[in-house]
PDB file of C-alpha atoms in Angstrom:
ATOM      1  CA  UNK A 228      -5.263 -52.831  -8.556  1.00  0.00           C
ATOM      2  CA  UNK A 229      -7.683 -49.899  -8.885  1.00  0.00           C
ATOM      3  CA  UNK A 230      -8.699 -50.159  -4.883  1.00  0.00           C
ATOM      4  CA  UNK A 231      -4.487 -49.425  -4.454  1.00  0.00           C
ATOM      5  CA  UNK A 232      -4.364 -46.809  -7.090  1.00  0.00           C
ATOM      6  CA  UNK A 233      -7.514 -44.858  -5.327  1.00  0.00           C
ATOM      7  CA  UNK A 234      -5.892 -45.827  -1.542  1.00  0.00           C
ATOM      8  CA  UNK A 235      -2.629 -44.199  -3.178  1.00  0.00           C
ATOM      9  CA  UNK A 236      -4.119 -41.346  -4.358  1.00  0.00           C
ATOM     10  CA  UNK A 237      -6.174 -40.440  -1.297  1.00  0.00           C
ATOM     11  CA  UNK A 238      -2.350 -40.704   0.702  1.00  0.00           C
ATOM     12  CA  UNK A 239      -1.407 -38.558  -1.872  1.00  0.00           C
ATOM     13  CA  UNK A 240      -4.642 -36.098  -1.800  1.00  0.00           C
ATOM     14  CA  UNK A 241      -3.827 -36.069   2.229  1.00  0.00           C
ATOM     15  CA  UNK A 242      -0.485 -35.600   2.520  1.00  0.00           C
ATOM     16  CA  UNK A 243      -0.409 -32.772  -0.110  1.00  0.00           C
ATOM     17  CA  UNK A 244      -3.162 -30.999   2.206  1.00  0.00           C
ATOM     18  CA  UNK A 245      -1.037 -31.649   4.849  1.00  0.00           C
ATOM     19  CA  UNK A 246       2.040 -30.153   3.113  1.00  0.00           C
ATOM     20  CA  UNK A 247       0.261 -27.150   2.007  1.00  0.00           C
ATOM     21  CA  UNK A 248      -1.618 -26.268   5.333  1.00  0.00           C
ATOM     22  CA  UNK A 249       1.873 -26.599   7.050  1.00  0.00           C
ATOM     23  CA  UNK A 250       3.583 -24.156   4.205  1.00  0.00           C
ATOM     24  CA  UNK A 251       1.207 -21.924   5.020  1.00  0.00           C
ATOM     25  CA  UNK A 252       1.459 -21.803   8.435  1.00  0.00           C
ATOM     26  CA  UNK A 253       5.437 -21.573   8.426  1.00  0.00           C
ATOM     27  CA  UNK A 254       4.989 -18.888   5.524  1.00  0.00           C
ATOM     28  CA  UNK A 255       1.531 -16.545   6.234  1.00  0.00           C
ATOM     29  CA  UNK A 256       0.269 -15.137   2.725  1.00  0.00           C
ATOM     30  CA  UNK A 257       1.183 -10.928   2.605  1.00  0.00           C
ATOM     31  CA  UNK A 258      -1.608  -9.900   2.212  1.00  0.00           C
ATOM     32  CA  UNK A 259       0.052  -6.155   2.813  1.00  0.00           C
ATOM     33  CA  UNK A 260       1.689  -7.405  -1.142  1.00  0.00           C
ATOM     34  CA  UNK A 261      -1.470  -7.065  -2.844  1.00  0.00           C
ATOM     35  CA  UNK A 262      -3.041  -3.509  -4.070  1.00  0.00           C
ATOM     36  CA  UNK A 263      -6.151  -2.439  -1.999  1.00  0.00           C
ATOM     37  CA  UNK A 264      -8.361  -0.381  -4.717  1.00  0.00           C
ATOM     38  CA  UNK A 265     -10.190   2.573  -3.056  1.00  0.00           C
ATOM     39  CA  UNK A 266     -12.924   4.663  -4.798  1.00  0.00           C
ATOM     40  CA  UNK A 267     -14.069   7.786  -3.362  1.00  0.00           C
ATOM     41  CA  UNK A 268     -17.106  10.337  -4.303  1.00  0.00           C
ATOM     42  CA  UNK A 269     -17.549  13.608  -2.799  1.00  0.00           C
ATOM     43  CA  UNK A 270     -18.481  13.681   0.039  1.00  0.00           C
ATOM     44  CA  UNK A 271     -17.324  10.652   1.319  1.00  0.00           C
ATOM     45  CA  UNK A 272     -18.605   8.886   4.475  1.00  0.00           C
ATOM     46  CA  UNK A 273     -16.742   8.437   7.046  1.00  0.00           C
ATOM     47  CA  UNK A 274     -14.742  11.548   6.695  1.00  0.00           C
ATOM     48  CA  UNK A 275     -11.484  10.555   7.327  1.00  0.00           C
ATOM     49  CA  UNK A 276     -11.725   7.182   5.799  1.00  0.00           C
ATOM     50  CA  UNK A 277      -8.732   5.028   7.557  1.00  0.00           C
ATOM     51  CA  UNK A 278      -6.734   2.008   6.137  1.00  0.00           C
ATOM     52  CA  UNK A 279      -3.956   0.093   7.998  1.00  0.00           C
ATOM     53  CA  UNK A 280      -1.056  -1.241   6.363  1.00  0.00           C
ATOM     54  CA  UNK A 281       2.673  -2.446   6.786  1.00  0.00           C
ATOM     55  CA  UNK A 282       5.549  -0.904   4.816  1.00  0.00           C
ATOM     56  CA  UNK A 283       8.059  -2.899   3.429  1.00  0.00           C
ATOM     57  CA  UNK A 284       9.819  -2.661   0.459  1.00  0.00           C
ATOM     58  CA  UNK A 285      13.439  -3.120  -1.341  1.00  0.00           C
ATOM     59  CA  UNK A 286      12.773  -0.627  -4.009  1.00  0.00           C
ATOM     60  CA  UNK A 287      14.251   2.897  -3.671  1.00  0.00           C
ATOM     61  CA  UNK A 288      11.251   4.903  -4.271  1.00  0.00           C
ATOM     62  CA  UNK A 289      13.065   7.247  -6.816  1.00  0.00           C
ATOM     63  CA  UNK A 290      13.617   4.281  -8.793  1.00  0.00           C
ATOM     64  CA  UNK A 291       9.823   3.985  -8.835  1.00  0.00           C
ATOM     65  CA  UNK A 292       9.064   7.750 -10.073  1.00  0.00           C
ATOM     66  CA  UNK A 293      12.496   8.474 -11.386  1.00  0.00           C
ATOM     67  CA  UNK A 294      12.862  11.807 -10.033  1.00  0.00           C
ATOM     68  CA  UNK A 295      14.333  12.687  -6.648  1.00  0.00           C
ATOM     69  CA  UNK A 296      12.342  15.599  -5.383  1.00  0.00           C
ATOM     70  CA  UNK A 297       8.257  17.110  -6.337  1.00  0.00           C
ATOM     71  CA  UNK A 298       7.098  19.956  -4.930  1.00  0.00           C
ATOM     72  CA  UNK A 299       5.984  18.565  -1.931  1.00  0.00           C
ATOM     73  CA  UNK A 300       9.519  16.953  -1.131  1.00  0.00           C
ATOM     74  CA  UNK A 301      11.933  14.434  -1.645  1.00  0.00           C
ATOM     75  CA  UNK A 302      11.029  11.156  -2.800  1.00  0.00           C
ATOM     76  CA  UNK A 303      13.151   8.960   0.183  1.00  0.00           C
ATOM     77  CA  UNK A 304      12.547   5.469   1.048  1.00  0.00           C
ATOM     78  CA  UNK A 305      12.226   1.739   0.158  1.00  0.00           C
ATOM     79  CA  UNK A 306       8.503   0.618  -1.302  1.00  0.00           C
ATOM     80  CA  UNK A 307       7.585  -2.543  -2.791  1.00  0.00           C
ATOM     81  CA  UNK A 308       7.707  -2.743  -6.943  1.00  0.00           C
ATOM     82  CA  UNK A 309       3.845  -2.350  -6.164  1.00  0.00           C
ATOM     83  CA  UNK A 310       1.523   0.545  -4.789  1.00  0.00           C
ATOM     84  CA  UNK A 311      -0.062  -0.581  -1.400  1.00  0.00           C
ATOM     85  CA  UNK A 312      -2.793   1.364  -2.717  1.00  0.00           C
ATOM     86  CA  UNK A 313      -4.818   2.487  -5.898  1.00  0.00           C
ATOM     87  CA  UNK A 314      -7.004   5.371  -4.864  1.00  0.00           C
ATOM     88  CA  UNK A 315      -9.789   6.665  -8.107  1.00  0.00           C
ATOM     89  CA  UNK A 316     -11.690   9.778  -7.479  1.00  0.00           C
ATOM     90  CA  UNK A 317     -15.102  10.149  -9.499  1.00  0.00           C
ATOM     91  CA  UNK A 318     -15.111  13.917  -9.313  1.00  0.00           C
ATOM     92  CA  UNK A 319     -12.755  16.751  -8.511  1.00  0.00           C
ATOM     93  CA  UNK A 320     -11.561  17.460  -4.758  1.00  0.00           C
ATOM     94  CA  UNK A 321     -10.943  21.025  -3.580  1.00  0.00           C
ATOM     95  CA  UNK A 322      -8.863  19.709  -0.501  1.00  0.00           C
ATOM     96  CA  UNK A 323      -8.426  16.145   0.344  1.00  0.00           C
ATOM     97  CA  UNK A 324      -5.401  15.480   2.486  1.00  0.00           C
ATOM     98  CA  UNK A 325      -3.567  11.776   2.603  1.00  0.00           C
ATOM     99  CA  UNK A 326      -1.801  11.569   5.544  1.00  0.00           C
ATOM    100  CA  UNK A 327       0.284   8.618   7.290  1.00  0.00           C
ATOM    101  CA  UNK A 328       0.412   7.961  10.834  1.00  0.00           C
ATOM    102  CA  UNK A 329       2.958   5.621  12.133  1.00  0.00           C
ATOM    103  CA  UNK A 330       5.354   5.015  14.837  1.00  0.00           C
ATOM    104  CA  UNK A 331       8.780   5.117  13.016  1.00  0.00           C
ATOM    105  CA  UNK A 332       9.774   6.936  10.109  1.00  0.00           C
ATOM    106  CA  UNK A 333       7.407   6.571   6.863  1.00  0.00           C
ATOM    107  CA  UNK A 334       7.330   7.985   3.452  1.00  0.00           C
ATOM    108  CA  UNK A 335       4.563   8.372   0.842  1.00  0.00           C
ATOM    109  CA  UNK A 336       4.782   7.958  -3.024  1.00  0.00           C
ATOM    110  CA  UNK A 337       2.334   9.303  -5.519  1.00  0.00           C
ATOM    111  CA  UNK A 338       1.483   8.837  -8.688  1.00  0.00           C
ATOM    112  CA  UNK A 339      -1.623  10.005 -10.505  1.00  0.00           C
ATOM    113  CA  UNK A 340      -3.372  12.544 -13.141  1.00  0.00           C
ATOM    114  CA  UNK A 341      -1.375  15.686 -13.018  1.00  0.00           C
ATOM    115  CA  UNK A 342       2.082  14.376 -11.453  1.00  0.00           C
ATOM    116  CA  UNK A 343       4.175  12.923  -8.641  1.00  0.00           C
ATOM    117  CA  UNK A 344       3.925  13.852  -5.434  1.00  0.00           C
ATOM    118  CA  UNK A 345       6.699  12.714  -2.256  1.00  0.00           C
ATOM    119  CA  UNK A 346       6.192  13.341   0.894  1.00  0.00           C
ATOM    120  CA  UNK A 347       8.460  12.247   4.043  1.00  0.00           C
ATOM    121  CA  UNK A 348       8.192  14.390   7.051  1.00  0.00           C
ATOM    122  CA  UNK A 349       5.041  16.742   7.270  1.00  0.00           C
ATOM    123  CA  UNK A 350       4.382  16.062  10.696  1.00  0.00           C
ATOM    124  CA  UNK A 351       7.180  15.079  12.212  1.00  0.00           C
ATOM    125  CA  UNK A 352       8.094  11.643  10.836  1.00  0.00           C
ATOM    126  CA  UNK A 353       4.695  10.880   9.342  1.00  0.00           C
ATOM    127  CA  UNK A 354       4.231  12.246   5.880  1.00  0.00           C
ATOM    128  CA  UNK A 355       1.348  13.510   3.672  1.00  0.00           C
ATOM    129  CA  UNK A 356       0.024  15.030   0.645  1.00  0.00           C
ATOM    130  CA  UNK A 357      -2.729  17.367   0.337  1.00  0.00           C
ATOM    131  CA  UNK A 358      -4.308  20.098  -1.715  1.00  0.00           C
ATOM    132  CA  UNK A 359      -6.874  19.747  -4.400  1.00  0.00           C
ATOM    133  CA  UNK A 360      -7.444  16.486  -6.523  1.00  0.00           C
ATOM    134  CA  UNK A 361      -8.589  15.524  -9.951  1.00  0.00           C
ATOM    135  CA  UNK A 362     -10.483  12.978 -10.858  1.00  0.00           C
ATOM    136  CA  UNK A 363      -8.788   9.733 -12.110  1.00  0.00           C
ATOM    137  CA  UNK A 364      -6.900   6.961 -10.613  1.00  0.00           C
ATOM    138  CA  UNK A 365      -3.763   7.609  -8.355  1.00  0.00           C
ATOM    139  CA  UNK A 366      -1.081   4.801  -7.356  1.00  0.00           C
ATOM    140  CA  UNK A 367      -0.066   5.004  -3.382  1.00  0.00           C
ATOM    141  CA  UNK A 368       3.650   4.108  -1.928  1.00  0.00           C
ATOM    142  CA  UNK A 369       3.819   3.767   1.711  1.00  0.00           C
ATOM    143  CA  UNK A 370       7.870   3.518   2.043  1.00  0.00           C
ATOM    144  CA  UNK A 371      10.120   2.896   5.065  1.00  0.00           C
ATOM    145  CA  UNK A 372      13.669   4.350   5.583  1.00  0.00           C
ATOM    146  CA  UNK A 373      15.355   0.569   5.996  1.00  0.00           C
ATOM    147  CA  UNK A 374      15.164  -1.710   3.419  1.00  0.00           C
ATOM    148  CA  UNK A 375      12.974  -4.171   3.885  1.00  0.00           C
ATOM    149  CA  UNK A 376      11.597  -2.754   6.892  1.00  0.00           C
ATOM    150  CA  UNK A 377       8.462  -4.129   8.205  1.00  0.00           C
ATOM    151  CA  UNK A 378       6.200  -1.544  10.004  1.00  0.00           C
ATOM    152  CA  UNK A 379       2.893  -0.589  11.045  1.00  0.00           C
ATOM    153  CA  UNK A 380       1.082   2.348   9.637  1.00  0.00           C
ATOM    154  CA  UNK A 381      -2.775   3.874   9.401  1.00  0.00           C
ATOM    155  CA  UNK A 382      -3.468   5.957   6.191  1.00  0.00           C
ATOM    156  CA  UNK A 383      -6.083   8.474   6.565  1.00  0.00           C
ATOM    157  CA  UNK A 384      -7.830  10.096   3.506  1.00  0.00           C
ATOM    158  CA  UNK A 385      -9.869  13.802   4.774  1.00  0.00           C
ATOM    159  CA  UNK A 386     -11.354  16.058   2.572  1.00  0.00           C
ATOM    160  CA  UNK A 387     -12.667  19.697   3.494  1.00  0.00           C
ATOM    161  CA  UNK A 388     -16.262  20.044   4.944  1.00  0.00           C
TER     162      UNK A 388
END
C-alpha cells in the first residue's frame, strides 16, 4: 500500500511539473509588471544610464495622479496600476533629464518629492521630463495612447556634465 501511495504521488509530483512548465510556456511571466528600483548618485556612470521596457496599461494615467495637466503637460495615456519604475536619488540634481525613446506614441508619468510631472510629446512622440531633481524616491509611468497597448520603449536617465 505505501509502494502505491509513493508511485501515486511521484505521477502526481510529475504531472504537476508537467502542468506548470506547460502554463508557463502558453502564458510567459511579465516581467515588464514588476517595478525595476533604480538608485542613482551624482555623478552617475554610464551617463545616460538606459533601461528597456514595454508599455502597457488599462489605467488612464489621470486616474493615477488625479490631475489632468502639470507644468510640463498633459497627463494622456493608459499605464499599468503600477510604476514600471521607482527611481531614488541620494543627493540633489541640477539637471537630469528622463527621456523615452520609442517607435509609436509614449507618455511618461511622474510622481515624486516636490510634485507630478506629465510629459507626452517633447520630441516628437517620445516624451520627457527634465530640470533639476531632489533627492528622494520618484514613481515612473511609461503609458501608451491604446489601451492595453503593448510596445517597445528605451528610457534614458542624463544628467549635466
Amino acid at each position: 500500500m505505501v509502494k502505491q501511495l509513493t508511485e501515486v504521488s511521484k505521477f502526481s509530483l510529475y504531472v504537476g511539473i508537467g502542468l506548470i512548465f506547460n502554463f508557463l510556456s502558453i502564458n510567459p511571466i511579465n516581467a515588464q509588471s514588476l517595478v525595476k528600483n533604480i538608485t542613482i548618485n551624482r555623478q552617475f556612470a554610464p551617463n545616460p544610464l538606459t533601461f528597456e521596457g514595454v508599455s502597457n496599461g488599462s489605467i488612464s494615467a489621470r486616474d493615477v495622479v488625479r490631475i489632468e495637466e502639470t507644468a510640463t503637460g498633459y497627463c494622456d495615456g493608459f499605464v499599468n496600476h503600477e510604476p514600471n519604475y521607482t527611481l531614488t536619488l541620494n543627493s540633489f540634481f541640477n539637471y537630469l533629464k528622463i527621456e523615452v525613446e520609442s517607435p509609436v506614441d509614449t507618455t511618461i508619468l511622474v510622481k515624486g518629492p516636490g510634485g507630478i510631472w506629465c510629459n507626452d510629446d517633447s520630441d516628437s512622440t517620445n516624451p520627457s521630463i527634465e530640470g533639476q531633481w531632489q533627492p528622494g524616491n520618484y514613481k515612473i509611468w511609461i503609458g501608451s495612447y491604446q489601451e492595453n497597448s503593448v510596445n517597445n520603449y528605451r528610457v534614458k536617465i542624463t544628467q549635466a556634465n
